[in-house]
């Protein structure tokens, strides 16, 4: 046993004090040097590494301790009660040994334990330092009831994984009140896959650049404002023509409004959504159970609103038919809600038509990059849900590859897929879980979803249309469903951003 080994000296200095705590059992520094070994996992790997280190020659021991001294410097001065929530990886062992070198105590946590149990253990041990995989950190920091656990002693968190998003870092710092330090997992296959995902997403956005020539965010934002005003004015005019919501000083209950407009039971959810949107956007006022109206609108008011929307749309945003469909739909609303006219088939939001060129090119590029990178013995399995048209973007993207290298499915067949292309039709939590469940490990999800309100769907959408959710809600739902890496297109500040159409590129863990 080399007297010049710093690690051995540190364990001797610990003496009979706990060096490693695992499953409620404490092993002292002297115990580790004498070969006491806890069973299984990280504790056993740590004890074996201590035995190997103690047998090294002085020069070899100093070389082996070079990285340990680096990690000990990161951990800082004592007291150190370091909970390591990792399986027995080389990095986890190094972090534990560095803790011992710094004179601290290692608590071997269980990464498979329930989050609430992990938080309770951190509080019970008075943990000052915590090491864990990045995805586990995001789950713990977002856990409901986090404030029920006293984590006041926690000073430093080392999270291991791919480059984190700043939103996740800020949220974890706010929730846990500790300094976060990011550690790249050495030679991580997951990190390499995440890097490829980000690189492919950047290349897809670059490929779609031609569809934004001459387009500005101010232009798309202005069109959206004109479109929304025209839609809301048309909804209000439809209800005012039924004799309600014409007086700001007089209120009506929802039931009174539905009765006055002769709304059928099937269309009541649609009109309830109208009232909610009109109140949220300030065209009417909601006071308790009553909706108070506005000065009566004239048909010329809505015509002027649609004229402004059409002028903004005609400035290179998309085909006239897409906007005309919504405008003509508003004229049919009185007959639609009374049942005199049957609902028309669902139409995609107008902003989707404006973003179609950008989204289609980016989507095609991502499908092609997945096909080109596929080198397995089996064909690339691609599932496309909610397709539009016969010659789809996905089919064209796969056409350049020999057919034996890819299988293009239009409905699930009970198996798992390397790529799933879908358009969101539900809430993030249910949608993300269902779609990720179709992916093979490491598979990619290419999900189109509205990330800002699409008010024209109040006219052309389903009566029970699901409201849009922000991009952060989709990213959180995909992460919770098992996608450790999610990239959102378009990027920050992109001209198509105000259109509120997101393309989420996610990898299943």
CSV table of C-alpha atoms in Angstrom, one decimal:
chain,number,residue,atom,x,y,z
A,1,UNK,CA,0.0,0.0,0.0
A,2,UNK,CA,1.7,3.2,-1.1
A,3,UNK,CA,2.0,5.9,1.5
A,4,UNK,CA,2.3,8.6,-1.1
A,5,UNK,CA,-1.1,8.0,-2.6
A,6,UNK,CA,-3.3,11.0,-1.8
A,7,UNK,CA,-6.5,8.9,-2.0
A,8,UNK,CA,-5.2,6.4,0.5
A,9,UNK,CA,-4.1,9.2,2.8
A,10,UNK,CA,-7.6,10.7,2.5
A,11,UNK,CA,-9.2,7.4,3.4
A,12,UNK,CA,-6.9,7.0,6.4
A,13,UNK,CA,-7.7,10.5,7.5
A,14,UNK,CA,-11.4,9.6,7.4
A,15,UNK,CA,-10.6,6.8,9.8
A,16,UNK,CA,-13.8,5.3,11.3
A,17,UNK,CA,-16.0,8.0,9.9
A,18,UNK,CA,-18.4,7.1,7.0
A,19,UNK,CA,-16.8,7.1,3.6
A,20,UNK,CA,-19.5,5.4,1.6
A,21,UNK,CA,-23.2,5.0,2.5
A,22,UNK,CA,-25.3,2.5,0.5
A,23,UNK,CA,-28.7,1.1,1.4
A,24,UNK,CA,-28.5,2.4,4.9
A,25,UNK,CA,-25.1,0.7,5.5
A,26,UNK,CA,-22.0,2.9,6.2
A,27,UNK,CA,-18.5,1.9,5.4
A,28,UNK,CA,-15.6,3.8,6.9
A,29,UNK,CA,-12.4,5.0,5.2
A,30,UNK,CA,-10.4,2.3,7.0
A,31,UNK,CA,-13.1,-0.2,6.1
A,32,UNK,CA,-12.6,0.5,2.4
A,33,UNK,CA,-8.8,0.2,2.7
A,34,UNK,CA,-9.3,-3.2,4.4
A,35,UNK,CA,-11.4,-4.4,1.5
A,36,UNK,CA,-14.9,-4.1,3.0
A,37,UNK,CA,-17.2,-4.2,0.0
A,38,UNK,CA,-20.9,-3.4,-0.1
A,39,UNK,CA,-22.9,-5.6,-2.5
A,40,UNK,CA,-23.7,-4.7,-6.1
A,41,UNK,CA,-23.8,-1.6,-8.4
A,42,UNK,CA,-21.9,1.6,-7.8
A,43,UNK,CA,-20.8,0.7,-4.1
A,44,UNK,CA,-19.2,-2.5,-5.2
A,45,UNK,CA,-17.4,-0.9,-8.2
A,46,UNK,CA,-16.2,1.9,-5.9
A,47,UNK,CA,-14.7,-0.6,-3.4
A,48,UNK,CA,-13.0,-2.5,-6.2
A,49,UNK,CA,-11.5,0.7,-7.6
A,50,UNK,CA,-10.2,1.6,-4.1
A,51,UNK,CA,-8.5,-1.8,-3.8
A,52,UNK,CA,-6.9,-1.4,-7.3
A,53,UNK,CA,-5.7,2.1,-6.5
A,54,UNK,CA,-4.2,1.1,-3.2
A,55,UNK,CA,-2.1,-1.5,-5.0
A,56,UNK,CA,-0.6,0.9,-7.5
A,57,UNK,CA,3.0,2.0,-7.4
A,58,UNK,CA,3.5,5.7,-6.3
A,59,UNK,CA,4.1,7.1,-9.9
A,60,UNK,CA,1.1,5.2,-11.2
A,61,UNK,CA,-1.1,6.3,-8.3
A,62,UNK,CA,-0.2,10.0,-9.0
A,63,UNK,CA,-1.2,9.5,-12.7
A,64,UNK,CA,-4.5,7.9,-11.7
A,65,UNK,CA,-5.2,10.7,-9.3
A,66,UNK,CA,-4.8,13.5,-11.9
A,67,UNK,CA,-8.5,13.4,-13.0
A,68,UNK,CA,-9.6,12.8,-9.4
A,69,UNK,CA,-7.9,16.0,-8.3
A,70,UNK,CA,-9.7,17.8,-11.1
A,71,UNK,CA,-13.1,16.6,-9.9
A,72,UNK,CA,-12.2,17.3,-6.3
A,73,UNK,CA,-11.5,20.9,-7.3
A,74,UNK,CA,-14.9,21.1,-8.9
A,75,UNK,CA,-16.5,19.8,-5.7
A,76,UNK,CA,-14.8,22.5,-3.6
A,77,UNK,CA,-14.1,22.5,0.1
A,78,UNK,CA,-15.8,20.4,2.7
A,79,UNK,CA,-18.2,19.6,4.2
A,80,UNK,CA,-19.2,17.3,1.3
A,81,UNK,CA,-22.1,14.9,1.5
A,82,UNK,CA,-22.2,13.8,-2.2
A,83,UNK,CA,-25.2,11.8,-3.4
A,84,UNK,CA,-24.4,10.0,-6.7
A,85,UNK,CA,-27.5,9.0,-8.6
A,86,UNK,CA,-25.8,7.1,-11.3
A,87,UNK,CA,-25.3,3.4,-12.2
A,88,UNK,CA,-21.8,2.1,-12.0
A,89,UNK,CA,-20.2,4.0,-14.9
A,90,UNK,CA,-16.6,5.0,-15.0
A,91,UNK,CA,-17.5,8.7,-14.5
A,92,UNK,CA,-19.7,7.9,-11.5
A,93,UNK,CA,-16.8,6.0,-9.9
A,94,UNK,CA,-14.4,8.9,-10.6
A,95,UNK,CA,-16.8,11.4,-9.0
A,96,UNK,CA,-17.2,9.2,-5.9
A,97,UNK,CA,-13.4,8.7,-5.6
A,98,UNK,CA,-12.9,12.5,-6.0
A,99,UNK,CA,-15.4,13.0,-3.1
A,100,UNK,CA,-13.3,10.7,-0.9
A,101,UNK,CA,-10.1,12.4,-2.0
A,102,UNK,CA,-11.7,15.7,-0.9
A,103,UNK,CA,-12.5,14.3,2.5
A,104,UNK,CA,-16.2,13.9,1.9
A,105,UNK,CA,-18.8,11.2,2.2
A,106,UNK,CA,-20.4,9.4,-0.8
A,107,UNK,CA,-24.1,8.5,-0.6
A,108,UNK,CA,-24.9,5.9,-3.3
A,109,UNK,CA,-28.4,6.7,-4.5
A,110,UNK,CA,-30.7,4.6,-6.6
A,111,UNK,CA,-31.3,6.1,-10.1
A,112,UNK,CA,-34.3,3.7,-10.6
A,113,UNK,CA,-36.0,4.9,-7.4
A,114,UNK,CA,-39.2,6.9,-7.6
A,115,UNK,CA,-38.5,10.7,-7.7
A,116,UNK,CA,-40.3,11.4,-4.5
A,117,UNK,CA,-38.2,8.8,-2.7
A,118,UNK,CA,-35.0,10.2,-4.2
A,119,UNK,CA,-36.0,13.7,-3.0
A,120,UNK,CA,-36.8,12.4,0.5
A,121,UNK,CA,-33.4,10.6,0.6
A,122,UNK,CA,-31.6,13.9,-0.4
A,123,UNK,CA,-33.3,15.7,2.4
A,124,UNK,CA,-32.7,13.0,5.0
A,125,UNK,CA,-28.9,12.8,4.3
A,126,UNK,CA,-28.5,16.6,4.1
A,127,UNK,CA,-26.9,16.3,0.7
A,128,UNK,CA,-24.6,19.1,-0.2
A,129,UNK,CA,-23.5,17.8,-3.6
A,130,UNK,CA,-25.6,15.9,-6.2
A,131,UNK,CA,-24.5,14.0,-9.4
A,132,UNK,CA,-27.0,12.6,-11.8
A,133,UNK,CA,-28.0,12.3,-15.4
A,134,UNK,CA,-29.4,15.5,-16.9
A,135,UNK,CA,-32.8,14.0,-17.8
A,136,UNK,CA,-33.2,12.9,-14.1
A,137,UNK,CA,-32.4,16.4,-13.0
A,138,UNK,CA,-35.1,17.9,-15.2
A,139,UNK,CA,-37.6,15.4,-13.8
A,140,UNK,CA,-36.7,16.1,-10.2
A,141,UNK,CA,-36.6,19.9,-10.6
A,142,UNK,CA,-40.1,19.8,-12.1
A,143,UNK,CA,-41.5,17.5,-9.6
A,144,UNK,CA,-44.8,18.7,-7.9
A,145,UNK,CA,-44.4,19.0,-4.1
A,146,UNK,CA,-40.7,19.7,-4.4
A,147,UNK,CA,-41.0,22.3,-1.6
A,148,UNK,CA,-42.1,19.6,0.8
A,149,UNK,CA,-38.5,18.4,0.9
A,150,UNK,CA,-35.8,20.3,2.8
A,151,UNK,CA,-32.9,20.6,0.3
A,152,UNK,CA,-31.4,23.7,1.9
A,153,UNK,CA,-28.0,22.1,2.3
A,154,UNK,CA,-27.7,21.5,-1.4
A,155,UNK,CA,-24.9,23.6,-2.9
A,156,UNK,CA,-23.7,22.0,-6.2
A,157,UNK,CA,-25.3,19.8,-8.8
A,158,UNK,CA,-23.3,18.0,-11.5
A,159,UNK,CA,-25.5,16.8,-14.3
A,160,UNK,CA,-24.2,14.5,-17.0
A,161,UNK,CA,-25.6,14.6,-20.5
A,162,UNK,CA,-25.9,16.4,-23.8
A,163,UNK,CA,-25.7,20.2,-24.0
A,164,UNK,CA,-28.7,21.5,-22.0
A,165,UNK,CA,-31.3,24.0,-23.0
A,166,UNK,CA,-31.0,27.3,-21.0
A,167,UNK,CA,-34.7,27.1,-20.1
A,168,UNK,CA,-34.1,23.8,-18.3
A,169,UNK,CA,-31.1,25.1,-16.5
A,170,UNK,CA,-32.9,28.2,-15.3
A,171,UNK,CA,-35.9,26.2,-14.1
A,172,UNK,CA,-33.7,23.7,-12.2
A,173,UNK,CA,-31.7,26.5,-10.5
A,174,UNK,CA,-34.9,28.2,-9.5
A,175,UNK,CA,-36.4,25.0,-8.2
A,176,UNK,CA,-33.4,23.6,-6.3
A,177,UNK,CA,-31.5,26.7,-5.4
A,178,UNK,CA,-28.1,25.2,-6.1
A,179,UNK,CA,-25.3,25.9,-8.6
A,180,UNK,CA,-25.5,23.7,-11.7
A,181,UNK,CA,-22.4,22.4,-13.5
A,182,UNK,CA,-22.9,20.5,-16.8
A,183,UNK,CA,-20.6,17.5,-17.5
A,184,UNK,CA,-20.5,15.9,-20.9
A,185,UNK,CA,-20.8,12.1,-20.8
A,186,UNK,CA,-17.6,10.7,-22.1
A,187,UNK,CA,-18.0,8.8,-25.4
A,188,UNK,CA,-21.8,8.9,-25.0
A,189,UNK,CA,-23.8,7.3,-27.9
A,190,UNK,CA,-26.7,9.4,-26.8
A,191,UNK,CA,-24.7,12.6,-27.0
A,192,UNK,CA,-23.6,11.6,-30.6
A,193,UNK,CA,-27.2,10.9,-31.6
A,194,UNK,CA,-28.3,14.2,-30.1
A,195,UNK,CA,-25.5,16.0,-32.0
A,196,UNK,CA,-26.7,14.4,-35.2
A,197,UNK,CA,-30.3,15.4,-34.5
A,198,UNK,CA,-29.3,19.1,-34.0
A,199,UNK,CA,-27.0,19.1,-37.0
A,200,UNK,CA,-29.8,17.6,-39.2
A,201,UNK,CA,-32.3,20.2,-37.9
A,202,UNK,CA,-29.9,23.0,-38.7
A,203,UNK,CA,-29.4,21.6,-42.2
A,204,UNK,CA,-33.1,21.3,-42.7
A,205,UNK,CA,-33.7,24.9,-41.7
A,206,UNK,CA,-31.0,26.0,-44.1
A,207,UNK,CA,-32.6,23.9,-46.9
A,208,UNK,CA,-35.9,25.7,-46.3
A,209,UNK,CA,-34.3,29.2,-46.5
A,210,UNK,CA,-35.5,29.9,-50.0
A,211,UNK,CA,-39.1,29.9,-48.8
A,212,UNK,CA,-38.5,32.9,-46.6
A,213,UNK,CA,-36.8,35.2,-49.2
A,214,UNK,CA,-38.4,38.6,-48.9
A,215,UNK,CA,-40.4,37.6,-45.8
A,216,UNK,CA,-40.1,39.3,-42.5
A,217,UNK,CA,-41.4,38.6,-39.0
A,218,UNK,CA,-43.2,42.0,-39.0
A,219,UNK,CA,-45.1,41.0,-42.1
A,220,UNK,CA,-46.3,37.6,-40.8
A,221,UNK,CA,-47.1,39.2,-37.4
A,222,UNK,CA,-49.2,41.9,-39.1
A,223,UNK,CA,-51.1,39.4,-41.2
A,224,UNK,CA,-51.9,37.4,-38.1
A,225,UNK,CA,-53.3,40.4,-36.4
A,226,UNK,CA,-55.5,41.3,-39.3
A,227,UNK,CA,-56.7,37.7,-39.7
A,228,UNK,CA,-57.6,37.3,-36.1
A,229,UNK,CA,-59.4,40.7,-36.0
A,230,UNK,CA,-61.4,39.7,-39.1
A,231,UNK,CA,-62.3,36.3,-37.6
A,232,UNK,CA,-63.4,37.7,-34.2
A,233,UNK,CA,-65.4,40.5,-35.8
A,234,UNK,CA,-67.2,37.9,-37.9
A,235,UNK,CA,-68.0,35.8,-34.9
A,236,UNK,CA,-69.3,38.7,-33.0
A,237,UNK,CA,-71.5,39.9,-35.9
A,238,UNK,CA,-73.0,36.4,-36.2
A,239,UNK,CA,-74.1,36.5,-32.6
A,240,UNK,CA,-75.3,40.1,-32.7
A,241,UNK,CA,-77.4,39.3,-35.7
A,242,UNK,CA,-79.2,36.9,-33.4
A,243,UNK,CA,-80.1,39.8,-31.1
A,244,UNK,CA,-77.5,39.4,-28.3
A,245,UNK,CA,-74.2,41.0,-27.3
A,246,UNK,CA,-75.2,44.4,-28.8
A,247,UNK,CA,-75.1,46.4,-25.5
A,248,UNK,CA,-72.0,46.7,-23.3
A,249,UNK,CA,-74.3,47.5,-20.3
A,250,UNK,CA,-76.5,44.4,-20.7
A,251,UNK,CA,-75.2,40.9,-19.9
A,252,UNK,CA,-76.3,37.4,-21.2
A,253,UNK,CA,-75.6,34.0,-19.8
A,254,UNK,CA,-74.1,31.4,-22.2
A,255,UNK,CA,-77.4,29.6,-22.2
A,256,UNK,CA,-79.3,32.7,-23.2
A,257,UNK,CA,-76.9,33.3,-26.1
A,258,UNK,CA,-77.1,29.8,-27.3
A,259,UNK,CA,-80.9,29.9,-27.2
A,260,UNK,CA,-81.1,33.3,-29.0
A,261,UNK,CA,-78.8,32.1,-31.8
A,262,UNK,CA,-80.8,28.7,-32.1
A,263,UNK,CA,-77.5,26.8,-31.7
A,264,UNK,CA,-77.9,23.0,-32.0
A,265,UNK,CA,-76.5,20.7,-29.3
A,266,UNK,CA,-73.7,19.6,-31.7
A,267,UNK,CA,-72.6,23.1,-32.3
A,268,UNK,CA,-72.7,24.4,-28.7
A,269,UNK,CA,-69.0,23.6,-28.0
A,270,UNK,CA,-68.1,25.7,-31.1
A,271,UNK,CA,-70.1,28.7,-29.9
A,272,UNK,CA,-68.8,28.3,-26.4
A,273,UNK,CA,-65.3,28.6,-27.8
A,274,UNK,CA,-66.4,31.7,-29.7
A,275,UNK,CA,-67.5,33.4,-26.5
A,276,UNK,CA,-64.3,32.4,-24.7
A,277,UNK,CA,-62.1,33.8,-27.6
A,278,UNK,CA,-64.2,37.0,-27.9
A,279,UNK,CA,-63.9,37.6,-24.1
A,280,UNK,CA,-60.1,36.8,-24.0
A,281,UNK,CA,-59.4,39.2,-26.9
A,282,UNK,CA,-61.5,42.0,-25.5
A,283,UNK,CA,-64.4,42.3,-28.0
A,284,UNK,CA,-66.9,41.4,-25.3
A,285,UNK,CA,-66.5,41.4,-21.5
A,286,UNK,CA,-67.1,38.4,-19.1
A,287,UNK,CA,-68.4,39.4,-15.7
A,288,UNK,CA,-69.1,36.3,-13.6
A,289,UNK,CA,-71.6,34.1,-15.5
A,290,UNK,CA,-72.6,37.0,-17.8
A,291,UNK,CA,-71.2,38.1,-21.2
A,292,UNK,CA,-71.5,41.8,-21.9
A,293,UNK,CA,-71.6,42.8,-25.5
A,294,UNK,CA,-70.2,45.7,-27.6
A,295,UNK,CA,-71.7,48.4,-29.9
A,296,UNK,CA,-73.4,46.7,-32.9
A,297,UNK,CA,-71.1,45.9,-35.8
A,298,UNK,CA,-72.2,46.4,-39.4
A,299,UNK,CA,-71.4,44.1,-42.3
A,300,UNK,CA,-69.1,46.8,-43.7
A,301,UNK,CA,-67.0,46.5,-40.5
A,302,UNK,CA,-66.2,42.8,-41.2
A,303,UNK,CA,-65.7,43.5,-44.9
A,304,UNK,CA,-63.1,46.1,-44.1
A,305,UNK,CA,-61.4,43.7,-41.6
A,306,UNK,CA,-61.2,41.0,-44.3
A,307,UNK,CA,-59.9,43.4,-46.9
A,308,UNK,CA,-57.0,44.3,-44.6
A,309,UNK,CA,-56.3,40.6,-44.0
A,310,UNK,CA,-56.4,39.9,-47.7
A,311,UNK,CA,-54.1,42.7,-48.6
A,312,UNK,CA,-51.5,41.4,-46.1
A,313,UNK,CA,-52.0,37.9,-47.3
A,314,UNK,CA,-51.6,38.8,-51.0
A,315,UNK,CA,-48.1,40.1,-50.2
A,316,UNK,CA,-46.5,36.7,-51.0
A,317,UNK,CA,-47.8,34.7,-48.0
A,318,UNK,CA,-49.9,32.0,-49.8
A,319,UNK,CA,-52.6,31.1,-52.3
A,320,UNK,CA,-55.8,33.1,-52.2
A,321,UNK,CA,-58.0,30.0,-51.8
A,322,UNK,CA,-56.7,29.3,-48.3
A,323,UNK,CA,-57.9,32.7,-47.0
A,324,UNK,CA,-61.1,32.8,-49.0
A,325,UNK,CA,-62.1,29.4,-47.5
A,326,UNK,CA,-62.2,31.1,-44.0
A,327,UNK,CA,-63.9,34.3,-45.2
A,328,UNK,CA,-66.6,32.3,-47.0
A,329,UNK,CA,-67.0,30.1,-44.0
A,330,UNK,CA,-67.9,33.1,-41.8
A,331,UNK,CA,-70.9,33.8,-44.1
A,332,UNK,CA,-72.2,30.3,-43.5
A,333,UNK,CA,-71.9,30.5,-39.7
A,334,UNK,CA,-75.5,31.4,-39.0
A,335,UNK,CA,-76.7,28.4,-40.9
A,336,UNK,CA,-74.0,26.1,-39.5
A,337,UNK,CA,-74.8,26.7,-35.8
A,338,UNK,CA,-78.6,26.3,-36.4
A,339,UNK,CA,-78.1,23.0,-38.2
A,340,UNK,CA,-79.4,24.3,-41.6
A,341,UNK,CA,-76.0,23.6,-43.1
A,342,UNK,CA,-73.8,20.6,-42.4
A,343,UNK,CA,-70.2,21.2,-41.2
A,344,UNK,CA,-67.6,21.2,-44.0
A,345,UNK,CA,-64.6,18.9,-43.7
A,346,UNK,CA,-61.8,20.1,-41.4
A,347,UNK,CA,-59.4,22.6,-43.0
A,348,UNK,CA,-55.9,23.3,-41.8
A,349,UNK,CA,-55.3,26.7,-40.3
A,350,UNK,CA,-54.5,29.5,-42.8
A,351,UNK,CA,-51.1,30.1,-41.2
A,352,UNK,CA,-50.2,26.5,-42.0
A,353,UNK,CA,-50.7,27.4,-45.7
A,354,UNK,CA,-48.3,30.3,-45.3
A,355,UNK,CA,-45.7,28.1,-43.6
A,356,UNK,CA,-46.2,25.1,-45.9
A,357,UNK,CA,-43.2,25.7,-48.1
A,358,UNK,CA,-40.8,26.2,-45.2
A,359,UNK,CA,-42.3,23.3,-43.2
A,360,UNK,CA,-42.5,20.9,-46.1
A,361,UNK,CA,-38.9,21.5,-47.2
A,362,UNK,CA,-37.6,21.2,-43.6
A,363,UNK,CA,-39.6,18.0,-43.1
A,364,UNK,CA,-38.4,16.5,-46.3
A,365,UNK,CA,-34.8,17.2,-45.5
A,366,UNK,CA,-35.1,15.6,-42.1
A,367,UNK,CA,-36.7,12.4,-43.6
A,368,UNK,CA,-33.9,12.2,-46.2
A,369,UNK,CA,-31.2,12.7,-43.6
A,370,UNK,CA,-32.7,9.8,-41.5
A,371,UNK,CA,-32.8,7.6,-44.6
A,372,UNK,CA,-29.3,8.4,-45.6
A,373,UNK,CA,-27.9,7.7,-42.1
A,374,UNK,CA,-29.7,4.4,-41.9
A,375,UNK,CA,-27.3,1.6,-42.3
A,376,UNK,CA,-29.0,-1.3,-40.4
A,377,UNK,CA,-29.7,-4.6,-42.0
A,378,UNK,CA,-33.5,-4.0,-41.9
A,379,UNK,CA,-35.3,-1.3,-44.0
A,380,UNK,CA,-35.9,2.1,-42.4
A,381,UNK,CA,-39.5,2.0,-41.1
A,382,UNK,CA,-41.3,5.3,-41.6
A,383,UNK,CA,-44.8,5.9,-40.3
A,384,UNK,CA,-46.7,9.0,-41.7
A,385,UNK,CA,-49.9,9.9,-39.9
A,386,UNK,CA,-52.5,12.5,-41.0
A,387,UNK,CA,-51.0,12.8,-44.5
A,388,UNK,CA,-52.4,15.4,-47.0
A,389,UNK,CA,-52.6,14.5,-50.6
A,390,UNK,CA,-51.3,11.5,-52.6
A,391,UNK,CA,-47.7,12.5,-53.4
A,392,UNK,CA,-46.7,13.5,-50.0
A,393,UNK,CA,-43.5,15.2,-48.7
A,394,UNK,CA,-42.5,12.0,-47.0
A,395,UNK,CA,-43.0,9.9,-50.2
A,396,UNK,CA,-40.9,12.3,-52.2
A,397,UNK,CA,-38.2,12.4,-49.6
A,398,UNK,CA,-37.9,8.6,-49.6
A,399,UNK,CA,-38.1,8.3,-53.4
A,400,UNK,CA,-34.4,8.9,-53.9
A,401,UNK,CA,-33.5,5.8,-51.8
A,402,UNK,CA,-33.8,2.2,-53.1
A,403,UNK,CA,-37.2,0.9,-52.0
A,404,UNK,CA,-35.6,-2.0,-50.1
A,405,UNK,CA,-34.0,0.5,-47.7
A,406,UNK,CA,-37.2,2.1,-46.5
A,407,UNK,CA,-40.8,1.1,-45.7
A,408,UNK,CA,-43.4,3.9,-45.9
A,409,UNK,CA,-46.4,3.1,-43.7
A,410,UNK,CA,-49.6,5.2,-43.6
A,411,UNK,CA,-51.1,3.4,-40.6
A,412,UNK,CA,-49.6,1.6,-37.5
A,413,UNK,CA,-49.1,-2.1,-38.0
A,414,UNK,CA,-48.3,-3.0,-34.4
A,415,UNK,CA,-44.5,-2.6,-34.7
A,416,UNK,CA,-42.1,0.2,-33.9
A,417,UNK,CA,-40.8,2.8,-36.3
A,418,UNK,CA,-37.5,4.5,-37.0
A,419,UNK,CA,-39.3,7.7,-38.1
A,420,UNK,CA,-42.8,8.9,-37.2
A,421,UNK,CA,-44.2,11.9,-39.0
A,422,UNK,CA,-47.4,13.3,-37.5
A,423,UNK,CA,-49.6,16.4,-37.2
A,424,UNK,CA,-50.9,17.1,-33.7
A,425,UNK,CA,-54.6,16.6,-33.0
A,426,UNK,CA,-54.7,16.4,-29.2
A,427,UNK,CA,-53.2,17.7,-26.0
A,428,UNK,CA,-49.4,17.6,-25.6
A,429,UNK,CA,-49.4,15.0,-22.8
A,430,UNK,CA,-51.6,12.4,-24.5
A,431,UNK,CA,-50.3,13.1,-28.0
A,432,UNK,CA,-46.6,12.9,-27.0
A,433,UNK,CA,-47.0,9.7,-25.1
A,434,UNK,CA,-49.0,8.0,-27.9
A,435,UNK,CA,-46.5,9.0,-30.7
A,436,UNK,CA,-43.3,8.3,-28.8
A,437,UNK,CA,-44.8,4.9,-28.0
A,438,UNK,CA,-44.6,4.1,-31.7
A,439,UNK,CA,-40.9,4.8,-32.0
A,440,UNK,CA,-38.1,2.3,-31.8
A,441,UNK,CA,-35.2,3.1,-29.4
A,442,UNK,CA,-33.3,6.0,-30.9
A,443,UNK,CA,-36.1,6.7,-33.4
A,444,UNK,CA,-37.1,10.2,-34.5
A,445,UNK,CA,-40.4,11.9,-34.2
A,446,UNK,CA,-41.2,14.8,-36.6
A,447,UNK,CA,-44.3,16.4,-35.2
A,448,UNK,CA,-46.1,19.4,-36.7
A,449,UNK,CA,-48.1,21.3,-34.0
A,450,UNK,CA,-49.7,24.8,-33.6
A,451,UNK,CA,-47.8,26.7,-30.9
A,452,UNK,CA,-49.9,29.8,-31.0
A,453,UNK,CA,-53.7,30.3,-31.2
A,454,UNK,CA,-55.2,29.7,-34.7
A,455,UNK,CA,-58.5,31.6,-34.4
A,456,UNK,CA,-59.6,30.8,-37.9
A,457,UNK,CA,-60.2,27.2,-36.7
A,458,UNK,CA,-63.1,28.6,-34.8
A,459,UNK,CA,-64.7,28.9,-38.3
A,460,UNK,CA,-63.2,26.0,-40.3
A,461,UNK,CA,-62.2,23.6,-37.6
A,462,UNK,CA,-64.0,20.9,-35.6
A,463,UNK,CA,-66.6,22.1,-33.1
A,464,UNK,CA,-64.5,20.7,-30.3
A,465,UNK,CA,-61.2,22.0,-31.7
A,466,UNK,CA,-58.2,21.5,-29.3
A,467,UNK,CA,-56.6,24.8,-28.4
A,468,UNK,CA,-53.0,25.5,-29.4
A,469,UNK,CA,-50.2,24.9,-26.8
A,470,UNK,CA,-46.9,26.8,-26.5
A,471,UNK,CA,-43.7,25.2,-27.7
A,472,UNK,CA,-42.6,24.8,-24.1
A,473,UNK,CA,-45.6,22.6,-23.3
A,474,UNK,CA,-44.8,20.3,-26.3
A,475,UNK,CA,-41.1,20.1,-25.3
A,476,UNK,CA,-42.0,19.2,-21.7
A,477,UNK,CA,-44.5,16.6,-22.8
A,478,UNK,CA,-42.0,15.0,-25.2
A,479,UNK,CA,-39.3,14.9,-22.6
A,480,UNK,CA,-41.7,13.3,-20.1
A,481,UNK,CA,-42.7,10.7,-22.8
A,482,UNK,CA,-39.0,9.7,-23.2
A,483,UNK,CA,-37.4,12.0,-25.7
A,484,UNK,CA,-34.2,13.4,-24.1
A,485,UNK,CA,-33.5,15.7,-27.0
A,486,UNK,CA,-36.1,18.0,-28.7
A,487,UNK,CA,-35.3,20.6,-31.3
A,488,UNK,CA,-38.0,23.1,-32.4
A,489,UNK,CA,-38.2,24.7,-35.8
A,490,UNK,CA,-38.4,27.5,-36.8
A,491,UNK,CA,-35.7,28.9,-34.6
A,492,UNK,CA,-35.8,32.1,-32.5
A,493,UNK,CA,-36.4,35.2,-34.7
A,494,UNK,CA,-37.3,33.3,-37.8
A,495,UNK,CA,-39.7,35.1,-40.2
A,496,UNK,CA,-42.2,32.3,-40.0
A,497,UNK,CA,-42.1,32.2,-36.2
A,498,UNK,CA,-45.2,34.5,-35.8
A,499,UNK,CA,-47.3,32.1,-37.8
A,500,UNK,CA,-47.3,29.8,-34.8
A,501,UNK,CA,-46.6,26.5,-36.6
A,502,UNK,CA,-43.9,24.4,-34.9
A,503,UNK,CA,-42.0,21.4,-36.2
A,504,UNK,CA,-40.7,19.4,-33.3
A,505,UNK,CA,-37.8,17.1,-34.0
A,506,UNK,CA,-37.4,14.6,-31.2
A,507,UNK,CA,-35.3,11.5,-30.5
A,508,UNK,CA,-36.6,8.6,-28.4
A,509,UNK,CA,-34.2,7.6,-25.6
